[in-house]
Structures are given as structure tokens and as C-alpha cells.
Amino acid sequence: MKRHALKSIIKKGMAPSDALEMLIDSGKVSIAVLIPSDNYNIIYASDQLIEDTEITDEEIAASRHCAINRVHPEDADKLKAAFDKALTEENTVDVRLICNNSGAVKWLRCKAFPADFAAAEGAVALITRNVTSEVTLKNDLLIRNERYKIYEMTTPDVLFEYDPNEDKMIFSSNGATGITQNVIENYMEQFRTSPLVHPEDRERFISALLSACRAPVTATLEYRSMVIGGGYKWCRTYYSGAADESGKIYAVFGRIQDISTEFARNRELIRKAELDPLTGLYNRASFENHAVSAMEKVREKEKLLFAVADIDDFKHFNDKYGHRRGDDVLTTVSSLIEKYFSGEITGRFGGDEFVIFTAAADCADFCDKLSALAKEANVCINGEDIRISMSIGVYITSDKSVTYPQLFEWADQAMYTAKNSGKDTVYIREEN
């Protein structure tokens, strides 16, 4: 393989050799010159092509190298045809090149045209560009698209594909009439005013999508999506960003799964775990959690109100009527608490002790309800109405820095004050 000067090989007017040399020197393209009539032997190869094909110094020194030997057998005829047409028409082909030493396969995009070389008539110049990444990406996309089509035809979920360059979203779903698509142009602009996603979840949703458009990511997101006819359902979106070799995201793919049933079931399990099984009020731990959370949201003019109610002589009642009747007493009291304090945080602290927490600007209504609760509590046993006596302590404060344990302790002390004052009463302690 003799290293002739490029300008002496390329026919003037067929390819601008100065510009071509600049491209070759930049590494963007490579060039080879060969003679089809002489078994496709190469008489010139640029440095980049030698590097791409892993041609050795020994092969260069041998001065003869068949170009076809490096091409994948399935692409050899395609390249030969390109050589044959080089004298009559422009042609471009993609062929697989098998590297000599590593055995790796690279894709080269080749364009053949006549070359003018005095020592070898019928020479053909071949401009090549390494397009391995491009072809690999294209093949990956084809495979992914086929998988996508199969999944699209078999899943009840909604699939989506977002193009960040065009700001276009495509939703696909498999319905009774087959696969339907909904294409939304200018998606980001429309989304910000669309009710499709619940207002409380909208910022999280758009933030997740924008993050997926900036860098490759695979993640999930749970949010509420609007349903036909109104209302929202809980959805879980699995999404992933696809990037080109430079790392730029060209698409975000995802699957939207309806988890409303799962979410409702989980909420019910959580609710049951929080509730006292006998009374249906919050158990001790969950009452404290909800009360602490509510204390953090108290408004400036509101006061904190904490009540502890204890059934008087409950042990004596159990001993006289039995534990089953004792349970009736507990459920009766809890029903009355739910009746009068449905908007407040209520719980069974343990045994025969109940707790109520709220924040309000007007304390009188809260105390009136406690009095009504104490008067109305009764249980029917063997046709006889038996009044349930309760000692109730209330602690009221405007101090927002007070802690939950302090509130409970002071309300509990107020309850014992009521009990020590003869029972069957409501004792109110208010701290200014």
C-alpha cells in the first residue's frame, strides 16, 4: 500500500481535495483509494482509516491489501455494487467492518466515486465515516420500539413518550377499539394550566419530568390524576430518560399505572393500624402523632384545648355486670365522642380513659360539648338505663411553645382534680 499524495489521486472536479484533506485531518471522515479490477486492492488509506480498520504496519509494507477482506461477508456484495456504480452514479452504503486484530465490528458509511490516478486506471475513491454509535443507537431504538409495541398491545397501563426538543407528549393506551394515541403539542405550557394532575401534586410532577429531561434517570412517581367525569385517582408512573452518546436526553419514556385500589387498600390498612379495635377511635400512639402534627399548624389567634375523660368506677362496673357490658360502656362513650367531636382529634388512651385535642379561638363550644357528652352518657342493661359517670379534665392554653407531653400532663391533672372533687364533673383549667 503506497502512500501517494491525496491530491495526485483524486480527480480534479470530482471531489475538492483541499476541503477533503481538511475533513480527513480533522478526523471526521477517512478515505481509501482502491482498484476494483485488481481484486479491490487499496493503494491509499488515510491515517484515520488505518486506525479504524486496525491495519498493521506489516500490511502497509506488503503494499497489497484487499478491501473486501475486511468487510462483513453479508455486506461484501453491497460494497462491490457501490464500487461498480461509482463511475455512473452517486451512491452511499453502510457496511460492517471487521477489525483485524480485535475482531470488533464497526459500521462505516461509505461513498464511492471515481479517482484519477495515472498509475492505476479505474481507481475508485471511498470516503468513509465511522457511524457505529449512530447505527447502534438506531438499532437499539428499533428493538425498543418493537418491545414498546408489544407491551402497548398487552398492558392495561397508559404509556407515554415525551420529546423535550419538540415539547411534545404522546400518550398511548390499549382500549376496546385497539390502541389509541393522544398527542399534545406544547406540553409544558398546557400542563401548567391543565387540571390533569391534582394541584397539590402538579409541581412534583413537573419537577420530576424536567429532571428526567436534564440527565438519564430511572425512577417512579406517585400522584393524583384526573378521571373522566371528575375527581382524581392515584397513579404510579415509572419513567426513564434516553440519552444519545453525548449524554443529551432525546426522549423520556414511561408507564402510568392505576394504583387507586392499591392506595385505598394501603390507606385502609394504615387506618386500621391507627385505630383502637374496640372503639374505632385513634389508639394512643396515633393520637399523639396526629395531635403533634396539628399543634404545628395552629393559627395565631387559636388556643390549644386538651381533654382527658375517665369513666368513674369502671372496675366496679365490670365486676358487677361483666366485661362484655364493660365493652358496651366503652363503645357508648366512644360513639358520643365521635358524635360531638367529629372534627377534632379523638382517641382511647387506654382502659377507660379517652383523650380529645383541638385548636380553636372559641373555647366555650368545646366545653359545652364536653358537658353534653357527660350528661348523655348512659347504657341499657337488661332493660334498665344506667348512667355512665365520667370525670373530665380540660386544659386550655395560648402558649404555642408547649409540648404534647406537657399538654397531656396538665389535662390529666385536671381530670384527677375533677375525680377528687366528687367525680361526675368537668374541671377546666385555662392558662393565659
CSV table of C-alpha atoms in Angstrom, one decimal:
chain,number,residue,atom,x,y,z
A,1,MET,CA,0.0,0.0,0.0
A,2,LYS,CA,1.9,3.0,-1.2
A,3,ARG,CA,1.2,6.3,0.5
A,4,HIS,CA,0.6,8.6,-2.5
A,5,ALA,CA,-0.3,12.2,-2.0
A,6,LEU,CA,-4.1,12.6,-1.9
A,7,LYS,CA,-4.0,15.5,-4.4
A,8,SER,CA,-2.4,13.2,-7.0
A,9,ILE,CA,-5.2,10.6,-6.6
A,10,ILE,CA,-8.5,12.4,-6.5
A,11,LYS,CA,-9.7,13.6,-10.0
A,12,LYS,CA,-10.0,17.3,-10.1
A,13,GLY,CA,-13.6,18.4,-10.1
A,14,MET,CA,-14.9,15.1,-8.7
A,15,ALA,CA,-14.0,15.9,-5.1
A,16,PRO,CA,-12.4,19.1,-3.8
A,17,SER,CA,-9.2,17.7,-2.5
A,18,ASP,CA,-8.3,20.7,-0.3
A,19,ALA,CA,-11.6,20.6,1.5
A,20,LEU,CA,-11.4,16.8,1.7
A,21,GLU,CA,-7.9,16.9,3.2
A,22,MET,CA,-9.2,19.3,5.9
A,23,LEU,CA,-12.0,16.9,6.8
A,24,ILE,CA,-9.6,14.0,6.9
A,25,ASP,CA,-7.2,15.9,9.0
A,26,SER,CA,-10.0,16.8,11.4
A,27,GLY,CA,-10.8,13.1,11.8
A,28,LYS,CA,-14.4,13.5,10.7
A,29,VAL,CA,-14.0,11.3,7.6
A,30,SER,CA,-11.5,8.9,6.2
A,31,ILE,CA,-10.6,8.0,2.7
A,32,ALA,CA,-9.3,5.0,0.8
A,33,VAL,CA,-8.4,4.6,-2.9
A,34,LEU,CA,-8.6,1.1,-4.4
A,35,ILE,CA,-8.7,-0.6,-7.8
A,36,PRO,CA,-11.8,-2.9,-8.3
A,37,SER,CA,-10.2,-4.6,-11.3
A,38,ASP,CA,-7.2,-5.6,-9.2
A,39,ASN,CA,-9.1,-7.5,-6.6
A,40,TYR,CA,-10.1,-4.3,-4.8
A,41,ASN,CA,-6.6,-3.7,-3.5
A,42,ILE,CA,-6.1,-0.5,-1.6
A,43,ILE,CA,-3.4,1.9,-2.9
A,44,TYR,CA,-4.1,4.7,-0.4
A,45,ALA,CA,-5.6,4.9,3.1
A,46,SER,CA,-5.7,7.9,5.4
A,47,ASP,CA,-4.4,7.6,8.9
A,48,GLN,CA,-7.9,7.6,10.4
A,49,LEU,CA,-9.0,4.7,8.2
A,50,ILE,CA,-5.9,2.8,9.1
A,51,GLU,CA,-6.7,3.3,12.8
A,52,ASP,CA,-10.4,2.4,12.3
A,53,THR,CA,-9.6,-0.8,10.5
A,54,GLU,CA,-6.6,-1.7,12.6
A,55,ILE,CA,-4.3,-2.2,9.6
A,56,THR,CA,-0.8,-3.0,10.7
A,57,ASP,CA,2.5,-1.6,9.6
A,58,GLU,CA,3.3,-5.1,8.2
A,59,GLU,CA,0.3,-5.0,6.0
A,60,ILE,CA,1.2,-1.5,4.8
A,61,ALA,CA,4.7,-2.6,4.0
A,62,ALA,CA,3.3,-5.5,1.9
A,63,SER,CA,1.8,-3.0,-0.4
A,64,ARG,CA,-1.2,-5.1,-1.2
A,65,HIS,CA,-4.4,-5.2,0.8
A,66,CYS,CA,-7.9,-6.3,-0.3
A,67,ALA,CA,-10.6,-4.0,1.0
A,68,ILE,CA,-13.3,-6.6,0.7
A,69,ASN,CA,-11.5,-9.0,3.1
A,70,ARG,CA,-12.2,-6.6,5.9
A,71,VAL,CA,-15.9,-6.3,5.2
A,72,HIS,CA,-18.5,-8.5,6.9
A,73,PRO,CA,-19.5,-11.3,4.5
A,74,GLU,CA,-23.1,-10.2,4.4
A,75,ASP,CA,-22.1,-6.7,3.3
A,76,ALA,CA,-19.4,-7.6,0.7
A,77,ASP,CA,-21.7,-7.7,-2.3
A,78,LYS,CA,-23.3,-4.4,-1.2
A,79,LEU,CA,-19.8,-2.7,-1.2
A,80,LYS,CA,-18.8,-4.3,-4.5
A,81,ALA,CA,-22.0,-2.9,-6.1
A,82,ALA,CA,-21.1,0.5,-4.8
A,83,PHE,CA,-17.8,0.3,-6.5
A,84,ASP,CA,-19.4,-0.8,-9.8
A,85,LYS,CA,-21.8,2.1,-9.7
A,86,ALA,CA,-19.1,4.6,-8.8
A,87,LEU,CA,-18.4,5.6,-12.4
A,88,THR,CA,-22.1,6.3,-13.3
A,89,GLU,CA,-24.0,7.4,-10.2
A,90,GLU,CA,-23.6,8.6,-6.6
A,91,ASN,CA,-24.1,6.0,-4.0
A,92,THR,CA,-23.8,5.7,-0.3
A,93,VAL,CA,-23.9,2.4,1.7
A,94,ASP,CA,-23.4,1.4,5.3
A,95,VAL,CA,-21.2,-1.7,5.8
A,96,ARG,CA,-19.8,-3.6,8.7
A,97,LEU,CA,-16.1,-3.6,9.0
A,98,ILE,CA,-14.4,-6.4,11.0
A,99,CYS,CA,-11.3,-5.1,12.7
A,100,ASN,CA,-8.2,-7.2,12.0
A,101,ASN,CA,-6.7,-7.5,15.5
A,102,SER,CA,-9.6,-7.1,18.0
A,103,GLY,CA,-12.3,-8.8,15.8
A,104,ALA,CA,-14.6,-5.9,16.8
A,105,VAL,CA,-17.3,-4.9,14.3
A,106,LYS,CA,-17.6,-1.2,13.3
A,107,TRP,CA,-20.1,0.4,11.0
A,108,LEU,CA,-18.7,2.6,8.2
A,109,ARG,CA,-20.8,4.8,6.0
A,110,CYS,CA,-19.1,4.7,2.6
A,111,LYS,CA,-19.5,6.8,-0.6
A,112,ALA,CA,-17.6,5.8,-3.7
A,113,PHE,CA,-16.6,8.0,-6.6
A,114,PRO,CA,-14.0,7.9,-9.5
A,115,ALA,CA,-10.4,8.7,-8.7
A,116,ASP,CA,-7.9,10.0,-11.2
A,117,PHE,CA,-4.6,8.2,-10.7
A,118,ALA,CA,-2.1,8.0,-13.5
A,119,ALA,CA,-0.5,4.7,-12.4
A,120,ALA,CA,-3.8,2.9,-11.9
A,121,GLU,CA,-6.7,3.4,-14.2
A,122,GLY,CA,-10.2,2.6,-12.9
A,123,ALA,CA,-9.3,3.5,-9.4
A,124,VAL,CA,-12.2,4.3,-7.0
A,125,ALA,CA,-12.1,6.6,-4.0
A,126,LEU,CA,-14.0,5.7,-1.0
A,127,ILE,CA,-14.9,8.3,1.6
A,128,THR,CA,-15.9,6.7,4.9
A,129,ARG,CA,-17.2,7.8,8.3
A,130,ASN,CA,-17.4,5.8,11.4
A,131,VAL,CA,-21.2,5.6,12.3
A,132,THR,CA,-21.0,2.7,14.7
A,133,SER,CA,-22.6,4.7,17.6
A,134,GLU,CA,-25.3,6.1,15.2
A,135,VAL,CA,-26.2,2.7,13.8
A,136,THR,CA,-26.1,1.1,17.2
A,137,LEU,CA,-28.4,3.7,18.6
A,138,LYS,CA,-30.8,3.3,15.6
A,139,ASN,CA,-30.9,-0.5,16.1
A,140,ASP,CA,-31.5,-0.1,19.8
A,141,LEU,CA,-34.4,2.3,19.1
A,142,LEU,CA,-35.9,-0.2,16.6
A,143,ILE,CA,-35.6,-3.0,19.2
A,144,ARG,CA,-37.1,-0.7,21.8
A,145,ASN,CA,-39.9,0.3,19.5
A,146,GLU,CA,-40.8,-3.3,18.8
A,147,ARG,CA,-40.8,-4.1,22.6
A,148,TYR,CA,-42.9,-0.9,23.1
A,149,LYS,CA,-45.4,-2.0,20.5
A,150,ILE,CA,-45.8,-5.5,22.1
A,151,TYR,CA,-46.1,-4.0,25.5
A,152,GLU,CA,-48.6,-1.4,24.2
A,153,MET,CA,-50.8,-4.1,22.8
A,154,THR,CA,-50.9,-6.2,26.0
A,155,THR,CA,-50.8,-3.8,29.0
A,156,PRO,CA,-53.8,-2.0,30.5
A,157,ASP,CA,-51.5,0.8,31.6
A,158,VAL,CA,-51.1,4.1,29.7
A,159,LEU,CA,-47.7,4.5,28.1
A,160,PHE,CA,-46.2,7.9,27.3
A,161,GLU,CA,-43.2,9.3,25.3
A,162,TYR,CA,-42.1,12.9,25.8
A,163,ASP,CA,-39.8,14.7,23.3
A,164,PRO,CA,-38.1,17.5,25.2
A,165,ASN,CA,-36.7,19.1,22.0
A,166,GLU,CA,-40.2,19.5,20.5
A,167,ASP,CA,-42.0,19.7,23.8
A,168,LYS,CA,-44.4,17.0,22.6
A,169,MET,CA,-46.1,14.3,24.7
A,170,ILE,CA,-47.7,11.2,23.2
A,171,PHE,CA,-50.0,9.1,25.4
A,172,SER,CA,-50.8,5.5,24.2
A,173,SER,CA,-53.4,3.2,25.6
A,174,ASN,CA,-54.9,-0.1,24.7
A,175,GLY,CA,-58.7,0.1,24.8
A,176,ALA,CA,-61.6,-1.9,23.5
A,177,THR,CA,-61.2,-0.4,20.0
A,178,GLY,CA,-57.5,-1.0,19.9
A,179,ILE,CA,-54.5,1.2,20.6
A,180,THR,CA,-55.3,4.9,20.7
A,181,GLN,CA,-52.9,7.8,20.9
A,182,ASN,CA,-53.3,11.3,22.3
A,183,VAL,CA,-50.6,13.8,21.1
A,184,ILE,CA,-50.2,17.0,23.0
A,185,GLU,CA,-48.1,19.8,21.4
A,186,ASN,CA,-46.5,22.5,23.6
A,187,TYR,CA,-47.0,20.1,26.6
A,188,MET,CA,-45.2,22.1,29.3
A,189,GLU,CA,-47.2,25.2,28.5
A,190,GLN,CA,-50.5,23.4,28.6
A,191,PHE,CA,-49.7,21.3,31.6
A,192,ARG,CA,-49.2,24.3,33.9
A,193,THR,CA,-52.9,25.3,33.5
A,194,SER,CA,-54.3,21.8,33.0
A,195,PRO,CA,-56.3,20.0,35.7
A,196,LEU,CA,-55.0,16.6,34.5
A,197,VAL,CA,-52.8,16.3,37.6
A,198,HIS,CA,-54.1,17.3,41.1
A,199,PRO,CA,-53.0,20.9,42.0
A,200,GLU,CA,-51.2,19.6,45.1
A,201,ASP,CA,-49.1,17.2,43.0
A,202,ARG,CA,-48.5,19.3,40.0
A,203,GLU,CA,-45.2,20.8,41.0
A,204,ARG,CA,-43.8,17.4,42.0
A,205,PHE,CA,-44.9,16.0,38.6
A,206,ILE,CA,-43.3,18.8,36.5
A,207,SER,CA,-40.1,18.8,38.6
A,208,ALA,CA,-39.7,15.0,38.0
A,209,LEU,CA,-40.3,15.4,34.3
A,210,LEU,CA,-37.8,18.3,34.0
A,211,SER,CA,-35.2,16.3,35.9
A,212,ALA,CA,-35.6,13.4,33.5
A,213,CYS,CA,-35.0,15.8,30.6
A,214,ARG,CA,-31.7,17.0,32.0
A,215,ALA,CA,-29.9,13.7,32.8
A,216,PRO,CA,-30.5,10.0,32.4
A,217,VAL,CA,-32.7,8.7,35.3
A,218,THR,CA,-34.9,5.8,36.1
A,219,ALA,CA,-37.5,6.5,38.8
A,220,THR,CA,-41.1,6.3,40.0
A,221,LEU,CA,-43.6,9.0,41.0
A,222,GLU,CA,-47.0,8.7,42.7
A,223,TYR,CA,-49.5,11.4,42.1
A,224,ARG,CA,-53.3,12.0,41.6
A,225,SER,CA,-54.6,12.1,38.1
A,226,MET,CA,-58.0,13.4,36.9
A,227,VAL,CA,-60.5,10.8,35.8
A,228,ILE,CA,-63.3,11.2,33.2
A,229,GLY,CA,-66.4,12.5,34.9
A,230,GLY,CA,-64.5,14.4,37.6
A,231,GLY,CA,-62.4,13.5,40.6
A,232,TYR,CA,-58.9,12.1,40.9
A,233,LYS,CA,-57.3,8.7,41.2
A,234,TRP,CA,-53.9,7.7,42.4
A,235,CYS,CA,-51.4,6.7,39.8
A,236,ARG,CA,-47.8,5.5,39.8
A,237,THR,CA,-45.6,6.5,36.9
A,238,TYR,CA,-42.4,4.5,36.0
A,239,TYR,CA,-40.2,6.7,33.8
A,240,SER,CA,-36.8,6.7,32.2
A,241,GLY,CA,-34.8,9.2,30.1
A,242,ALA,CA,-33.0,8.0,27.0
A,243,ALA,CA,-29.8,9.8,26.0
A,244,ASP,CA,-27.6,9.9,23.0
A,245,GLU,CA,-23.8,9.2,23.1
A,246,SER,CA,-23.2,12.8,24.1
A,247,GLY,CA,-25.5,12.4,27.1
A,248,LYS,CA,-28.3,14.7,25.8
A,249,ILE,CA,-31.8,13.4,26.6
A,250,TYR,CA,-33.8,12.9,23.4
A,251,ALA,CA,-36.8,11.2,24.9
A,252,VAL,CA,-38.5,10.3,28.3
A,253,PHE,CA,-40.4,7.1,28.2
A,254,GLY,CA,-42.9,6.0,30.9
A,255,ARG,CA,-45.8,3.8,32.1
A,256,ILE,CA,-48.7,5.1,34.1
A,257,GLN,CA,-50.3,2.5,36.4
A,258,ASP,CA,-53.6,3.0,38.2
A,259,ILE,CA,-52.9,2.3,41.9
A,260,SER,CA,-56.2,3.7,43.3
A,261,THR,CA,-57.3,0.3,44.5
A,262,GLU,CA,-53.9,-0.4,46.0
A,263,PHE,CA,-53.7,3.1,47.5
A,264,ALA,CA,-57.1,2.7,49.1
A,265,ARG,CA,-56.2,-0.7,50.5
A,266,ASN,CA,-53.0,0.6,51.9
A,267,ARG,CA,-54.8,3.6,53.5
A,268,GLU,CA,-57.3,1.3,55.0
A,269,LEU,CA,-54.5,-0.9,56.5
A,270,ILE,CA,-52.9,2.2,57.9
A,271,ARG,CA,-56.2,3.5,59.2
A,272,LYS,CA,-56.9,0.2,60.9
A,273,ALA,CA,-53.4,0.1,62.4
A,274,GLU,CA,-54.0,3.6,63.9
A,275,LEU,CA,-57.4,2.8,65.4
A,276,ASP,CA,-58.4,1.2,68.7
A,277,PRO,CA,-60.1,-2.1,67.6
A,278,LEU,CA,-62.9,-1.8,70.1
A,279,THR,CA,-63.9,1.9,69.9
A,280,GLY,CA,-62.7,2.9,66.4
A,281,LEU,CA,-61.0,6.0,67.9
A,282,TYR,CA,-57.3,6.6,67.4
A,283,ASN,CA,-55.1,4.4,69.6
A,284,ARG,CA,-52.6,6.0,72.0
A,285,ALA,CA,-49.6,6.3,69.6
A,286,SER,CA,-51.6,7.5,66.6
A,287,PHE,CA,-53.5,10.1,68.7
A,288,GLU,CA,-50.2,11.6,69.8
A,289,ASN,CA,-48.9,11.6,66.2
A,290,HIS,CA,-51.9,13.4,64.9
A,291,ALA,CA,-52.1,15.8,67.8
A,292,VAL,CA,-48.4,16.8,67.5
A,293,SER,CA,-48.9,17.3,63.7
A,294,ALA,CA,-51.9,19.5,64.4
A,295,MET,CA,-50.1,21.5,67.0
A,296,GLU,CA,-47.5,22.6,64.4
A,297,LYS,CA,-50.3,24.1,62.3
A,298,VAL,CA,-52.1,26.2,65.0
A,299,ARG,CA,-53.0,29.7,63.9
A,300,GLU,CA,-52.0,32.8,65.9
A,301,LYS,CA,-55.4,33.5,67.5
A,302,GLU,CA,-56.2,29.9,68.3
A,303,LYS,CA,-55.8,28.2,71.7
A,304,LEU,CA,-54.8,24.6,72.4
A,305,LEU,CA,-57.5,22.6,74.1
A,306,PHE,CA,-56.8,19.1,75.5
A,307,ALA,CA,-59.4,17.0,77.4
A,308,VAL,CA,-58.9,13.7,79.3
A,309,ALA,CA,-62.1,11.8,80.2
A,310,ASP,CA,-62.1,8.9,82.6
A,311,ILE,CA,-65.1,6.7,83.3
A,312,ASP,CA,-65.8,6.7,87.1
A,313,ASP,CA,-65.8,3.4,88.9
A,314,PHE,CA,-65.3,1.4,85.7
A,315,LYS,CA,-63.7,-1.5,87.5
A,316,HIS,CA,-66.7,-1.8,89.8
A,317,PHE,CA,-69.0,-1.8,86.8
A,318,ASN,CA,-67.0,-4.6,85.2
A,319,ASP,CA,-67.1,-6.6,88.4
A,320,LYS,CA,-70.9,-6.2,88.7
A,321,TYR,CA,-72.0,-6.6,85.1
A,322,GLY,CA,-69.2,-8.4,83.4
A,323,HIS,CA,-66.5,-7.3,80.9
A,324,ARG,CA,-68.9,-7.7,77.9
A,325,ARG,CA,-71.1,-5.0,79.4
A,326,GLY,CA,-68.0,-3.0,80.2
A,327,ASP,CA,-67.2,-3.1,76.5
A,328,ASP,CA,-70.7,-1.8,75.8
A,329,VAL,CA,-69.9,1.2,78.1
A,330,LEU,CA,-66.7,1.9,76.2
A,331,THR,CA,-68.3,1.8,72.8
A,332,THR,CA,-71.2,4.0,74.1
A,333,VAL,CA,-68.7,6.7,75.3
A,334,SER,CA,-66.7,6.5,72.1
A,335,SER,CA,-69.8,6.9,69.9
A,336,LEU,CA,-70.8,10.0,71.9
A,337,ILE,CA,-67.2,11.4,71.5
A,338,GLU,CA,-67.5,10.8,67.7
A,339,LYS,CA,-70.9,12.5,67.7
A,340,TYR,CA,-69.8,15.7,69.5
A,341,PHE,CA,-66.2,15.9,68.3
A,342,SER,CA,-66.2,14.6,64.8
A,343,GLY,CA,-63.9,17.4,63.6
A,344,GLU,CA,-61.4,17.0,66.4
A,345,ILE,CA,-58.6,14.5,67.1
A,346,THR,CA,-60.0,11.9,69.5
A,347,GLY,CA,-58.6,8.7,70.9
A,348,ARG,CA,-58.7,6.0,73.5
A,349,PHE,CA,-55.7,6.5,75.7
A,350,GLY,CA,-56.1,3.1,77.3
A,351,GLY,CA,-58.5,1.2,79.5
A,352,ASP,CA,-61.4,3.5,80.3
A,353,GLU,CA,-59.6,6.8,79.5
A,354,PHE,CA,-60.3,8.9,76.5
A,355,VAL,CA,-58.5,12.0,75.0
A,356,ILE,CA,-59.6,14.8,72.8
A,357,PHE,CA,-57.5,17.6,71.2
A,358,THR,CA,-58.4,20.6,69.1
A,359,ALA,CA,-57.3,24.2,68.4
A,360,ALA,CA,-59.9,26.9,68.4
A,361,ALA,CA,-60.4,30.6,69.0
A,362,ASP,CA,-63.7,30.0,70.9
A,363,CYS,CA,-63.3,27.6,73.9
A,364,ALA,CA,-66.9,27.8,75.1
A,365,ASP,CA,-68.3,25.5,72.3
A,366,PHE,CA,-65.7,22.8,73.2
A,367,CYS,CA,-66.5,22.9,76.9
A,368,ASP,CA,-70.3,22.8,76.2
A,369,LYS,CA,-69.9,19.7,74.1
A,370,LEU,CA,-68.0,18.0,77.0
A,371,SER,CA,-70.8,18.8,79.3
A,372,ALA,CA,-73.4,17.4,76.9
A,373,LEU,CA,-71.3,14.3,76.5
A,374,ALA,CA,-71.1,13.8,80.2
A,375,LYS,CA,-74.9,14.2,80.6
A,376,GLU,CA,-75.9,12.0,77.7
A,377,ALA,CA,-73.7,9.0,78.5
A,378,ASN,CA,-75.8,6.0,79.6
A,379,VAL,CA,-76.0,2.3,78.8
A,380,CYS,CA,-79.0,0.0,78.8
A,381,ILE,CA,-78.6,-3.3,80.7
A,382,ASN,CA,-81.5,-5.8,81.0
A,383,GLY,CA,-83.9,-3.0,80.0
A,384,GLU,CA,-82.6,-0.6,82.6
A,385,ASP,CA,-80.9,2.7,81.6
A,386,ILE,CA,-77.7,3.1,83.7
A,387,ARG,CA,-76.0,6.5,83.6
A,388,ILE,CA,-72.3,6.5,82.9
A,389,SER,CA,-70.5,8.8,85.2
A,390,MET,CA,-67.3,10.5,83.9
A,391,SER,CA,-64.6,12.8,85.3
A,392,ILE,CA,-63.3,15.1,82.6
A,393,GLY,CA,-60.3,17.4,82.9
A,394,VAL,CA,-59.7,20.2,80.3
A,395,TYR,CA,-56.5,22.2,79.9
A,396,ILE,CA,-56.6,25.4,77.7
A,397,THR,CA,-53.5,27.5,76.8
A,398,SER,CA,-52.5,30.2,74.3
A,399,ASP,CA,-48.8,29.2,74.6
A,400,LYS,CA,-47.8,27.7,71.2
A,401,SER,CA,-44.4,26.6,72.6
A,402,VAL,CA,-46.0,24.0,74.9
A,403,THR,CA,-45.2,20.4,74.1
A,404,TYR,CA,-47.5,17.4,73.8
A,405,PRO,CA,-46.4,15.7,77.0
A,406,GLN,CA,-46.9,18.9,78.9
A,407,LEU,CA,-50.5,19.3,77.5
A,408,PHE,CA,-51.4,15.7,78.4
A,409,GLU,CA,-49.9,16.0,81.9
A,410,TRP,CA,-51.8,19.2,82.7
A,411,ALA,CA,-55.1,17.9,81.2
A,412,ASP,CA,-54.6,14.6,83.2
A,413,GLN,CA,-54.0,16.6,86.4
A,414,ALA,CA,-57.3,18.5,85.6
A,415,MET,CA,-59.1,15.2,85.2
A,416,TYR,CA,-57.8,14.0,88.6
A,417,THR,CA,-58.9,17.3,90.1
A,418,ALA,CA,-62.4,16.5,88.8
A,419,LYS,CA,-62.3,13.0,90.2
A,420,ASN,CA,-61.0,14.1,93.6
A,421,SER,CA,-63.8,16.8,93.6
A,422,GLY,CA,-66.5,14.1,93.8
A,423,LYS,CA,-66.4,12.7,90.2
A,424,ASP,CA,-69.1,13.1,87.6
A,425,THR,CA,-67.9,16.6,86.6
A,426,VAL,CA,-65.9,18.7,84.1
A,427,TYR,CA,-62.9,20.6,85.5
A,428,ILE,CA,-61.5,23.3,83.3
A,429,ARG,CA,-58.0,24.8,83.8
A,430,GLU,CA,-57.1,27.7,81.5
A,431,GLU,CA,-53.6,29.3,81.3
A,432,ASN,CA,-53.4,32.8,80.0
